[in-house]
mmCIF file of C-alpha atoms in Angstrom:
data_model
loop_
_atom_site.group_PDB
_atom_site.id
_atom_site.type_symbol
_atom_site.label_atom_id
_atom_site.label_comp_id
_atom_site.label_asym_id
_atom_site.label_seq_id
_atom_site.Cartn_x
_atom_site.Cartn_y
_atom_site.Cartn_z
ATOM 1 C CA UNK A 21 78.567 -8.371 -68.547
ATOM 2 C CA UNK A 22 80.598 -11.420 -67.112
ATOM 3 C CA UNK A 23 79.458 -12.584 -63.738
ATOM 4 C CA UNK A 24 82.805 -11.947 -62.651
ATOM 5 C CA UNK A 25 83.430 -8.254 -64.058
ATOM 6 C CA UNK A 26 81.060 -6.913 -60.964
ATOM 7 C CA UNK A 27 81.754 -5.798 -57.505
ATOM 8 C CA UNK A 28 79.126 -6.012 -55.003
ATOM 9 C CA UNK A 29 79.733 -2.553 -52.703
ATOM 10 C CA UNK A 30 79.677 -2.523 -48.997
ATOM 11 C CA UNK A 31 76.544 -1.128 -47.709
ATOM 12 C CA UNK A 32 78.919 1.715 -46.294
ATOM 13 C CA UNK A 33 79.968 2.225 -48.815
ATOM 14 C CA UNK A 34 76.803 2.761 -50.832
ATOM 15 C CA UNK A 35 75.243 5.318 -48.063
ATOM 16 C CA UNK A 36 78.435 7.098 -48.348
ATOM 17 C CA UNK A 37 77.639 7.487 -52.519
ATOM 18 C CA UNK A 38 74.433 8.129 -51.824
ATOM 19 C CA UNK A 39 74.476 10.835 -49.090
ATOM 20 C CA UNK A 40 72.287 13.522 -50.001
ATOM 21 C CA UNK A 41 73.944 17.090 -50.213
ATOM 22 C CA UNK A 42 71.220 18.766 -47.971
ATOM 23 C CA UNK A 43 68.593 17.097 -45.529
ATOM 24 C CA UNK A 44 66.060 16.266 -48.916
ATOM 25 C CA UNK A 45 66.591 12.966 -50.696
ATOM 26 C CA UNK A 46 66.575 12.984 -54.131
ATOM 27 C CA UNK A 47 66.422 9.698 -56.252
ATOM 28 C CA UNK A 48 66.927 11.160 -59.698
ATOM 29 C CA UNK A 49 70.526 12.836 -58.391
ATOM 30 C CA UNK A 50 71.198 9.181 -56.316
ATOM 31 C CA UNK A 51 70.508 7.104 -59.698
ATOM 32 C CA UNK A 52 72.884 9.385 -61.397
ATOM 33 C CA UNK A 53 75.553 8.822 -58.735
ATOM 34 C CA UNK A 54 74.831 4.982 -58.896
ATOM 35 C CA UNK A 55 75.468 5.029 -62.888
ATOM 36 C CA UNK A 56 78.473 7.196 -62.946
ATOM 37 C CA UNK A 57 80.371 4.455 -60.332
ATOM 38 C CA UNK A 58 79.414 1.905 -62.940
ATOM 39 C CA UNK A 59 76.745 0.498 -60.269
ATOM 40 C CA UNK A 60 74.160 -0.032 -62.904
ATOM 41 C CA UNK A 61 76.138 -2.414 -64.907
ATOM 42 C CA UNK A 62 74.785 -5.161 -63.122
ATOM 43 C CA UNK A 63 75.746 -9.189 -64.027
ATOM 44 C CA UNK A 64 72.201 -9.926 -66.429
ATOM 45 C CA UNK A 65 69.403 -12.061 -64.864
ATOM 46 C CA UNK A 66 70.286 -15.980 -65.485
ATOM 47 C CA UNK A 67 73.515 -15.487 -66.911
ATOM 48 C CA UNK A 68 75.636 -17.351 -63.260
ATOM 49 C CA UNK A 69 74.948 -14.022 -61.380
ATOM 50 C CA UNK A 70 71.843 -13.480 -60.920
ATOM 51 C CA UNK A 71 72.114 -13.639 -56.915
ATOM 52 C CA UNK A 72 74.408 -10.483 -57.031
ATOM 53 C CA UNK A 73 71.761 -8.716 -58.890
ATOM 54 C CA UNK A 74 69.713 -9.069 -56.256
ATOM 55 C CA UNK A 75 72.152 -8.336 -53.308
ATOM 56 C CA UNK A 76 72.518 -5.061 -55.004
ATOM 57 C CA UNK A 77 69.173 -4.238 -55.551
ATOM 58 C CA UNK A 78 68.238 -5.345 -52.384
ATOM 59 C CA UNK A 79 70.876 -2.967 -51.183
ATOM 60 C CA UNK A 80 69.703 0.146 -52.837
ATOM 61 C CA UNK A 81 66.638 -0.759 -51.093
ATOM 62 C CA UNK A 82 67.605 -0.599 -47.766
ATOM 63 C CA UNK A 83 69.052 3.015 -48.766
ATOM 64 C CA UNK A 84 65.205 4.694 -50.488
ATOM 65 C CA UNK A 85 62.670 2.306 -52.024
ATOM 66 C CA UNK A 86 62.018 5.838 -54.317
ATOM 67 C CA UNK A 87 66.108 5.797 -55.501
ATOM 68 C CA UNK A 88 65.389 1.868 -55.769
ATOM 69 C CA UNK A 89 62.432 2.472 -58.332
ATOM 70 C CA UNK A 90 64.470 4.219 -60.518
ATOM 71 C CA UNK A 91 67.395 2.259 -60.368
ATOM 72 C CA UNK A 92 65.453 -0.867 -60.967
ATOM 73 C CA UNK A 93 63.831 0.065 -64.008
ATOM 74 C CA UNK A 94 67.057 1.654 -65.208
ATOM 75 C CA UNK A 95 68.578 -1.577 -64.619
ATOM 76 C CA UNK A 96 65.640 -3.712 -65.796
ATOM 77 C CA UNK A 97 65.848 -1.272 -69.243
ATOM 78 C CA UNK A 98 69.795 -2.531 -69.601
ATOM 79 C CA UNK A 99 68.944 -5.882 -69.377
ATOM 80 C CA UNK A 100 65.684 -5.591 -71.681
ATOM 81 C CA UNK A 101 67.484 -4.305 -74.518
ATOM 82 C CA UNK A 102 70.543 -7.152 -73.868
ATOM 83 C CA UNK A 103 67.665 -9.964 -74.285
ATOM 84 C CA UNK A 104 65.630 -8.578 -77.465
ATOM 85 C CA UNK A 105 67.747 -5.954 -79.201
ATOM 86 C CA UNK A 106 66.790 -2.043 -79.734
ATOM 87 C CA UNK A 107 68.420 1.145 -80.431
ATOM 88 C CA UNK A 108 71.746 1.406 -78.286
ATOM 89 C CA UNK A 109 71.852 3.241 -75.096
ATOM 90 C CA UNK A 110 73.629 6.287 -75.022
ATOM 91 C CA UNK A 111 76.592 7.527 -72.900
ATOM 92 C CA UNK A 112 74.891 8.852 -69.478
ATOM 93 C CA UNK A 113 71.056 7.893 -70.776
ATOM 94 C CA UNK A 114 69.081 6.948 -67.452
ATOM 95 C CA UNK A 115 65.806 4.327 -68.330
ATOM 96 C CA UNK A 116 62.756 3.636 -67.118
ATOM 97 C CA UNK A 117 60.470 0.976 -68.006
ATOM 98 C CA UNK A 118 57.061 1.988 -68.219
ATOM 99 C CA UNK A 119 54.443 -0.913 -68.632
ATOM 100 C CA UNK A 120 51.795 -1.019 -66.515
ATOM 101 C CA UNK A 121 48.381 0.310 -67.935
ATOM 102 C CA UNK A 122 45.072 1.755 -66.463
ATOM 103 C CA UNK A 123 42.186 0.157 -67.362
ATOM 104 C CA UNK A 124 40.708 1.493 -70.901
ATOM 105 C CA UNK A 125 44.407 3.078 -71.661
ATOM 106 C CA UNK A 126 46.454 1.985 -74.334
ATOM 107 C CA UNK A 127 49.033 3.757 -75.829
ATOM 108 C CA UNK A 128 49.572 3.425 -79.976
ATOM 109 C CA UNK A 129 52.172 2.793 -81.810
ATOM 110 C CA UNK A 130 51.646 3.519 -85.815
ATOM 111 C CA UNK A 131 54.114 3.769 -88.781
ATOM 112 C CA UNK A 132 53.796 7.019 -90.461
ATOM 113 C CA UNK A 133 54.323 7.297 -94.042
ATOM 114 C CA UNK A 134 57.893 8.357 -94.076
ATOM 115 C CA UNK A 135 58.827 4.170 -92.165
ATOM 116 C CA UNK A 136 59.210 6.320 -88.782
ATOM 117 C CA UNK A 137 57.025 4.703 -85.653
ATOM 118 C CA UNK A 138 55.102 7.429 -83.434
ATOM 119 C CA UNK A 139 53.466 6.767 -80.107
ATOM 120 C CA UNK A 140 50.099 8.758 -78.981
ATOM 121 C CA UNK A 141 48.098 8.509 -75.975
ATOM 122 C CA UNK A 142 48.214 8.771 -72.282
ATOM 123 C CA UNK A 143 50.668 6.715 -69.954
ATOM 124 C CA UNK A 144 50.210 6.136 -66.087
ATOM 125 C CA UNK A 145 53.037 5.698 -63.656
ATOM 126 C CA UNK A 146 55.542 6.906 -65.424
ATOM 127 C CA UNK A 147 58.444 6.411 -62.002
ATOM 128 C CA UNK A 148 61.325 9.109 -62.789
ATOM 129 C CA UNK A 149 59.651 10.959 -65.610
ATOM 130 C CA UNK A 150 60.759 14.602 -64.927
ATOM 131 C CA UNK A 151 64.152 13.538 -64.492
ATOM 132 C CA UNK A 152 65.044 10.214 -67.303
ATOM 133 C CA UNK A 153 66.450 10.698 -70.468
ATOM 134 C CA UNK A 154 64.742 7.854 -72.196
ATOM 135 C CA UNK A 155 61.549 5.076 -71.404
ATOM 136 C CA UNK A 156 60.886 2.164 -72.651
ATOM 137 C CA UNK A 157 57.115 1.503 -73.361
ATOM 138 C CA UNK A 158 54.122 -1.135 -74.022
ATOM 139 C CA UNK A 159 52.385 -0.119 -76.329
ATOM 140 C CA UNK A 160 49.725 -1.454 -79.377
ATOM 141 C CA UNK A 161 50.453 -1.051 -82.988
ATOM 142 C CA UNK A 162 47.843 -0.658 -85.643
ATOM 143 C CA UNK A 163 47.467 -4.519 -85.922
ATOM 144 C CA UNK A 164 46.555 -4.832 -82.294
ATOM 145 C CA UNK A 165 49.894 -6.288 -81.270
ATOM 146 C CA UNK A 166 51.536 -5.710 -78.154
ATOM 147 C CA UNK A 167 54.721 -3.863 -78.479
ATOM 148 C CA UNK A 168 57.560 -2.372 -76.414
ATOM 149 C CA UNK A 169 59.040 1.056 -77.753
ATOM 150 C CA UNK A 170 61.890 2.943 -76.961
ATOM 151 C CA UNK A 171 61.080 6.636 -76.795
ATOM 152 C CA UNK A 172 63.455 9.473 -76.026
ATOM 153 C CA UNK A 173 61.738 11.826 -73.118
ATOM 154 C CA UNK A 174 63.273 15.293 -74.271
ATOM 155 C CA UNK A 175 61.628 15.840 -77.582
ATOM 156 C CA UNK A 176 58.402 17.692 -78.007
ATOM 157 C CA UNK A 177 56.005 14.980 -78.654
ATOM 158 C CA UNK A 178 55.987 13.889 -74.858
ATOM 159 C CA UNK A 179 54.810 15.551 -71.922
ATOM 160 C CA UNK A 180 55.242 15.289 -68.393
ATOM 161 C CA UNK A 181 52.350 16.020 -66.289
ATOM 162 C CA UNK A 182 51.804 16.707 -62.691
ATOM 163 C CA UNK A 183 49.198 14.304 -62.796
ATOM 164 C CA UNK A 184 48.147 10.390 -61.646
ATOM 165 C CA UNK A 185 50.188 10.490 -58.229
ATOM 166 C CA UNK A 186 48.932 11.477 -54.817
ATOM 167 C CA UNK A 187 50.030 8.855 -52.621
ATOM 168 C CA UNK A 188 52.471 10.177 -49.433
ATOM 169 C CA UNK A 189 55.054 6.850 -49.931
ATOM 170 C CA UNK A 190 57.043 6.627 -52.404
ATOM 171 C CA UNK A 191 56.280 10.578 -53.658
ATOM 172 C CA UNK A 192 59.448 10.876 -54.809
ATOM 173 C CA UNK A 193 59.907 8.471 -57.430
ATOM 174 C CA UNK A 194 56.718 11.078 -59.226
ATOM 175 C CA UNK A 195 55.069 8.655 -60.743
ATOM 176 C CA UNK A 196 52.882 10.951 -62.764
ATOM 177 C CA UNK A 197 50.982 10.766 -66.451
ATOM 178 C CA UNK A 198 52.841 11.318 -69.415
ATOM 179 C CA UNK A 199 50.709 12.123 -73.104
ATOM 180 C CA UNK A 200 52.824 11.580 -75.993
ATOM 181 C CA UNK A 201 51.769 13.005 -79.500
ATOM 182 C CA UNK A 202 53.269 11.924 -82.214
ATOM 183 C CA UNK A 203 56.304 11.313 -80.620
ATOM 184 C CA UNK A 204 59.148 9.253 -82.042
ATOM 185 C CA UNK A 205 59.832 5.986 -80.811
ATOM 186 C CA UNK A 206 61.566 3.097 -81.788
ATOM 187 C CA UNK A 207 60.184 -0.855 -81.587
ATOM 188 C CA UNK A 208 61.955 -2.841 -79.196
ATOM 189 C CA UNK A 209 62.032 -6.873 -80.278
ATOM 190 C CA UNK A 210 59.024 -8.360 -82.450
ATOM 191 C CA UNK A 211 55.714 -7.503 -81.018
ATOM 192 C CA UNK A 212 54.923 -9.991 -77.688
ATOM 193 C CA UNK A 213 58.722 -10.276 -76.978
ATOM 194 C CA UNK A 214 58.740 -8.444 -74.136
ATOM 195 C CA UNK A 215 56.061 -10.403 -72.146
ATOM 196 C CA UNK A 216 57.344 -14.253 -74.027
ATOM 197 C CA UNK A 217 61.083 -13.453 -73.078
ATOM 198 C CA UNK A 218 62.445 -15.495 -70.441
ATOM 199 C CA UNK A 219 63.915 -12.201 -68.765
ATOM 200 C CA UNK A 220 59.982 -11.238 -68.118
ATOM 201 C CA UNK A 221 59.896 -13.110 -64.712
ATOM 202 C CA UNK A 222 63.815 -13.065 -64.055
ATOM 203 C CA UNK A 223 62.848 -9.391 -63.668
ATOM 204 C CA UNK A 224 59.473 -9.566 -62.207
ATOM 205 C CA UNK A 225 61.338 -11.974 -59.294
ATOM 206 C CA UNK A 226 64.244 -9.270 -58.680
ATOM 207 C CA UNK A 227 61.250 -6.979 -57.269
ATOM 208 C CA UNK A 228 61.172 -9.580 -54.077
ATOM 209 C CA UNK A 229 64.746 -9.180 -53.345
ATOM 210 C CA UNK A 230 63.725 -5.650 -53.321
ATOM 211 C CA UNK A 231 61.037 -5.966 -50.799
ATOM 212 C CA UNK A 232 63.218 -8.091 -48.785
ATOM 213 C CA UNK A 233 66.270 -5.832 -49.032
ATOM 214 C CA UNK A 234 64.039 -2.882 -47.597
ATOM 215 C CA UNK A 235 62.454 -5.035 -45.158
ATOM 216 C CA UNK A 236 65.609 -6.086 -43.413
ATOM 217 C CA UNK A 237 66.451 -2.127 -43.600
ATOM 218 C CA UNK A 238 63.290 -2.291 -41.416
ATOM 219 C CA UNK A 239 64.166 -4.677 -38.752
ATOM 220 C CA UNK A 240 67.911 -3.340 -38.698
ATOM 221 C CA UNK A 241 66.113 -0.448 -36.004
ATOM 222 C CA UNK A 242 64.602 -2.949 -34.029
ATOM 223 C CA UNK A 243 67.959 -4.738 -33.987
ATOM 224 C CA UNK A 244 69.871 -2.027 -32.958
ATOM 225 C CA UNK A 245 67.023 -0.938 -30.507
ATOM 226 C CA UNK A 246 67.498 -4.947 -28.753
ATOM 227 C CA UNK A 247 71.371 -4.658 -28.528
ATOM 228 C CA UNK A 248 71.699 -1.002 -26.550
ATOM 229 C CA UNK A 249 68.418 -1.720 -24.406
ATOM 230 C CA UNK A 250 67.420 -3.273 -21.422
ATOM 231 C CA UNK A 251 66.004 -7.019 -22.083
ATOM 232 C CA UNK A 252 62.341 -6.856 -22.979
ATOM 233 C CA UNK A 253 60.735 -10.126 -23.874
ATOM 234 C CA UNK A 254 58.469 -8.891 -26.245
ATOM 235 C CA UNK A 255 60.333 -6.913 -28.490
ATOM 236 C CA UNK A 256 62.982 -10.195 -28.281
ATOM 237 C CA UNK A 257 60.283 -12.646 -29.378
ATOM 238 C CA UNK A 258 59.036 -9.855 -31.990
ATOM 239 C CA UNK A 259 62.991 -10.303 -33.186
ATOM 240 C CA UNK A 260 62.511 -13.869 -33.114
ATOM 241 C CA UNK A 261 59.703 -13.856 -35.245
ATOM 242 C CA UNK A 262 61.043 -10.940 -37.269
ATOM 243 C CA UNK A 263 64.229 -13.411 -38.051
ATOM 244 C CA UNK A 264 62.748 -16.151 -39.006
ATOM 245 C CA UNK A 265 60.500 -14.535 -41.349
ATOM 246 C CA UNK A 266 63.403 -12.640 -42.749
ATOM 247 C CA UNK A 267 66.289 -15.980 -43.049
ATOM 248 C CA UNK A 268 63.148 -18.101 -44.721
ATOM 249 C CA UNK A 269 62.527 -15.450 -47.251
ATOM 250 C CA UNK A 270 66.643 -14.937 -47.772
ATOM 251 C CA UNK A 271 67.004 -18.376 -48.062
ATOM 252 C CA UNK A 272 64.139 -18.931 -50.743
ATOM 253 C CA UNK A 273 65.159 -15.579 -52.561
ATOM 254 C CA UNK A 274 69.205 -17.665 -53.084
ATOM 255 C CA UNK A 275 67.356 -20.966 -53.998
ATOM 256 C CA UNK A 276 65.697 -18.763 -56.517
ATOM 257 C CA UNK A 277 68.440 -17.001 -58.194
ATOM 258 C CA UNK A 278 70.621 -20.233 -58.568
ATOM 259 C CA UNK A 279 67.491 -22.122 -59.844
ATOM 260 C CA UNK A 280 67.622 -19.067 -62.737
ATOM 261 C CA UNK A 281 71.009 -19.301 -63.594
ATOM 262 C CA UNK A 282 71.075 -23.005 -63.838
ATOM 263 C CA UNK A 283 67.784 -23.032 -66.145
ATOM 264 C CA UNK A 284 67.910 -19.707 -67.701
ATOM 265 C CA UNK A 285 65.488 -20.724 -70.810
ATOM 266 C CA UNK A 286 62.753 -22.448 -68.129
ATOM 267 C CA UNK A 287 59.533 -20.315 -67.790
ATOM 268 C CA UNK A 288 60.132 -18.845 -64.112
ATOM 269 C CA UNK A 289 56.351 -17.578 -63.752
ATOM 270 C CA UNK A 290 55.623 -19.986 -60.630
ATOM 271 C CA UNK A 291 59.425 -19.157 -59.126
ATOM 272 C CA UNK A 292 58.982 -15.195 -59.539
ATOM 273 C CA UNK A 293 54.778 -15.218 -57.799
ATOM 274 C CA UNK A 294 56.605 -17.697 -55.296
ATOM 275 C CA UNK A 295 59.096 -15.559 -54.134
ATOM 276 C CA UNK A 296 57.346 -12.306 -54.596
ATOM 277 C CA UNK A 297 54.742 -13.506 -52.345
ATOM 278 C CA UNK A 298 57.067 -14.422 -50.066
ATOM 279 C CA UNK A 299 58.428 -11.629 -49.602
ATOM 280 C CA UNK A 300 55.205 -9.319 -49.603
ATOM 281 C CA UNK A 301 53.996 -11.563 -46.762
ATOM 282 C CA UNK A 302 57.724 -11.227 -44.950
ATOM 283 C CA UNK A 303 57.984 -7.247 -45.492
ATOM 284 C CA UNK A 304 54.553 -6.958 -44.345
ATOM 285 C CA UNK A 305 55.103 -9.188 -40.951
ATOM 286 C CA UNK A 306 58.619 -6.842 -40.562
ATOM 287 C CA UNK A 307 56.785 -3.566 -40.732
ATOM 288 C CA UNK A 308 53.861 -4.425 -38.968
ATOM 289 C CA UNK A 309 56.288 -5.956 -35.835
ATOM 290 C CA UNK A 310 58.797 -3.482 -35.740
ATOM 291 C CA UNK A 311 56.413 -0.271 -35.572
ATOM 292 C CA UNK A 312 54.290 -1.707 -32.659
ATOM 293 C CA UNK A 313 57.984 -2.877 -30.835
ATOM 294 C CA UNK A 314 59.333 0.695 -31.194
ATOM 295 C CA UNK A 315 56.820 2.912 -31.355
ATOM 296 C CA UNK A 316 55.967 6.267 -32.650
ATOM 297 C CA UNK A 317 59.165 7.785 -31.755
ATOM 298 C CA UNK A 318 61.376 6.805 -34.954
ATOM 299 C CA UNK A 319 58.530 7.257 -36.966
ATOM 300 C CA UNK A 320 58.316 10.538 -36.021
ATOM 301 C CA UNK A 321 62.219 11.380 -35.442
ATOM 302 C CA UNK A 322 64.215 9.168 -37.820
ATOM 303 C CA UNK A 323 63.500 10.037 -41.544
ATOM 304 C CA UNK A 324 65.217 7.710 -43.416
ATOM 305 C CA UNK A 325 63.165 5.055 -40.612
ATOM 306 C CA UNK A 326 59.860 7.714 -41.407
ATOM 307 C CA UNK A 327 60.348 7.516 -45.169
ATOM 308 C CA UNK A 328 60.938 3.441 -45.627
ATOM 309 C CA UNK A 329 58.033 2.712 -43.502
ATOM 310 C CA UNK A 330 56.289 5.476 -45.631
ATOM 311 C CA UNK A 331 57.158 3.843 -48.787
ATOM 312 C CA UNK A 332 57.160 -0.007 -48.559
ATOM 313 C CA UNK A 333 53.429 -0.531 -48.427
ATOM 314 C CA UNK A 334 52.754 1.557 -51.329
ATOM 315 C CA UNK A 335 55.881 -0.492 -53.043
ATOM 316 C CA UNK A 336 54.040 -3.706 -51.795
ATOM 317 C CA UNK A 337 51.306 -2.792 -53.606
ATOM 318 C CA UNK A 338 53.226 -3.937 -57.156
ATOM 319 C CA UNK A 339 52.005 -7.503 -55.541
ATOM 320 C CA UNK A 340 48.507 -8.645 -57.234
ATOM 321 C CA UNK A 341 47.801 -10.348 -53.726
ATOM 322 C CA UNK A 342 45.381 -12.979 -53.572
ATOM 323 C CA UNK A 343 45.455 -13.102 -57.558
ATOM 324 C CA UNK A 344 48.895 -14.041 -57.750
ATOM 325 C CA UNK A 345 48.260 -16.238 -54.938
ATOM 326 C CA UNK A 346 45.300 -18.222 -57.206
ATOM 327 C CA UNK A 347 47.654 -18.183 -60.054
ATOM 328 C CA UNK A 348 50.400 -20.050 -58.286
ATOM 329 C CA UNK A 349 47.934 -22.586 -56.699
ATOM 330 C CA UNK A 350 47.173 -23.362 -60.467
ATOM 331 C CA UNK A 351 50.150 -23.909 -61.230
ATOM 332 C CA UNK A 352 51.219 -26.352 -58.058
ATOM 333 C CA UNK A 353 47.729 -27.841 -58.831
ATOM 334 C CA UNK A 354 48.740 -28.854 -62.357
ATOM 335 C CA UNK A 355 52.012 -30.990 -61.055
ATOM 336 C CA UNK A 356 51.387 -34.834 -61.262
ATOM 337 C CA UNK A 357 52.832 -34.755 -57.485
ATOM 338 C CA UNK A 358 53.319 -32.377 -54.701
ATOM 339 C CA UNK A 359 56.556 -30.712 -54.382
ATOM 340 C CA UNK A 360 57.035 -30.486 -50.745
ATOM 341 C CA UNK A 361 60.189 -32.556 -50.037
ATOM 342 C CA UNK A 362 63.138 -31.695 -48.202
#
């Protein structure tokens, strides 16, 4: 897609598209929406757009960090297939991208006799699977390799269980188990191109911009709560804080995306843990603030305020924490000089 060719919406404008025909959200019906207005054809990661990526994702975030799951895996799929090749995607086809593993669980891709590739085994958060049309999948083939594979979610080979999801936030985005038996998929790039591509953290850093865009969705109450009452001094310096947290995060999250689109080919690894801890460490400030400034009241009485403050900590959890934390150390530890400059 050229980085001119899309149109950032209004946030109006999006939570008029989005508004739910009864009082229950539902994601699968809200991605739908979003891909029939043409809002999943999003400008690719490092290609002079990036930033606009985010600012839409970020977007859908503010709206339902459940919708956002879908629509950032759907998105992340599109962009996948651009980098490394696969099967086409099919008119009105909704994606997920299903690669994270429980320990001991590997799904496996093997070449039957006929030159068709079947996947077997037993895949854990599988975000949207009741409700997409296609995945696409890690996966090991007979030589041990890491794959990806593009399966097709309606045939009978795969099934979709009610299984592997308990949690209260983010419920529904279902994240449940899916087996697959002999079911028909197709390899995606040459086995490791999913994790070598360039695209890997391009993507991986577009999950911050989510976390911010649902964080500032969190402080909007708090805002609006300052500007209709009375002056209270510690819900202003709980803004204060809130804000600077929130424009140091922004600011990092631009410096980011126009870092990406001016080295596209650079491994982005330290940039992506850098700004996704960032923004884990801003979202969880925002939440934490804003609930003990306003109280149980639009916890209680505002659901979409209920539901996003329901939701982001599970989302959070996508963060490895302190891992990702030791991993970026080693990699600031390795330059000849410190980069702290202004």
């Amino acid at each position: 897609m050229s980085k001119h060719s899309f149109s950032l919406p209004s946030q109006a404008t999006l939570d008029a598209l989005l508004q739910p025909q009864d009082n229950t959200f539902h994601p699968i019906e809200g991605l739908r929406r979003l891909c029939d207005a043409g809002l999943d054809q999003l400008p690719l990661p490092g290609h002079g757009a990036t930033l606009r990526r985010w600012q839409m994702l970020a977007a859908v975030a503010a709206i339902d960090l459940s919708l956002l799951k879908l629509y950032e895996g759907h998105t992340d799929a599109l962009a996948i297939l651009a980098e490394i090749g696969g099967p086409g995607v099919p008119a009105g086809s909704s994606w997920g991208v299903w690669c994270a593993d429980m320990p001991g669980a590997r799904l496996r891709l093997r070449q039957t006799t006929d030159g068709r590739h079947v996947l077997d085994g037993r895949k854990a958060w599988c975000a949207g699977a009741k409700g997409l049309s296609h995945a696409l999948i890690n996966c090991w083939n007979d030589a041990g390799q890491a794959c990806l594979a593009s399966v097709a979610l309606s045939q009978p080979g795969v099934h979709v269980t009610d299984e592997g999801w308990q949690a209260v936030g983010m419920h529904a985005c279902a994240s449940v188990d899916v087996t697959f038996s002999t079911a028909r998929a197709f390899p995606v790039g040459a086995p490791g191109a999913y994790l070598q591509r360039p695209g890997f953290w391009h993507g991986g850093a577009g999950i911050a911009a989510a976390w911010y865009g649902a964080a500032c969705a969190v402080a909007s109450h708090l805002h609006a709560r300052a500007q209709h009452a009375a002056p209270d001094p510690v819900r202003l310096a709980q803004l204060g804080q809130i804000d600077c947290a929130l424009r140091a995060t922004g600011a990092l999250l631009r410096e980011g995306a126009a870092d990406i689109d001016l080295h596209p080919q650079r491994d982005a690894m330290g940039l992506a843990l850098r700004l996704r801890l960032a923004a884990e460490d801003a979202a969880t400030l925002v939440l934490h603030l804003t609930t003990r400034a306003l109280g149980a009241a639009p916890l209680c009485r505002d659901a979409r305020f209920a539901r996003l403050a329901a939701d982001l900590p599970v989302f959070l959890r996508q963060s490895h924490g302190e891992r990702d934390q030791a991993v970026l150390g080693g990699i600031v530890a390795g330059a000849e000089e410190h980069p702290w400059t202004l």
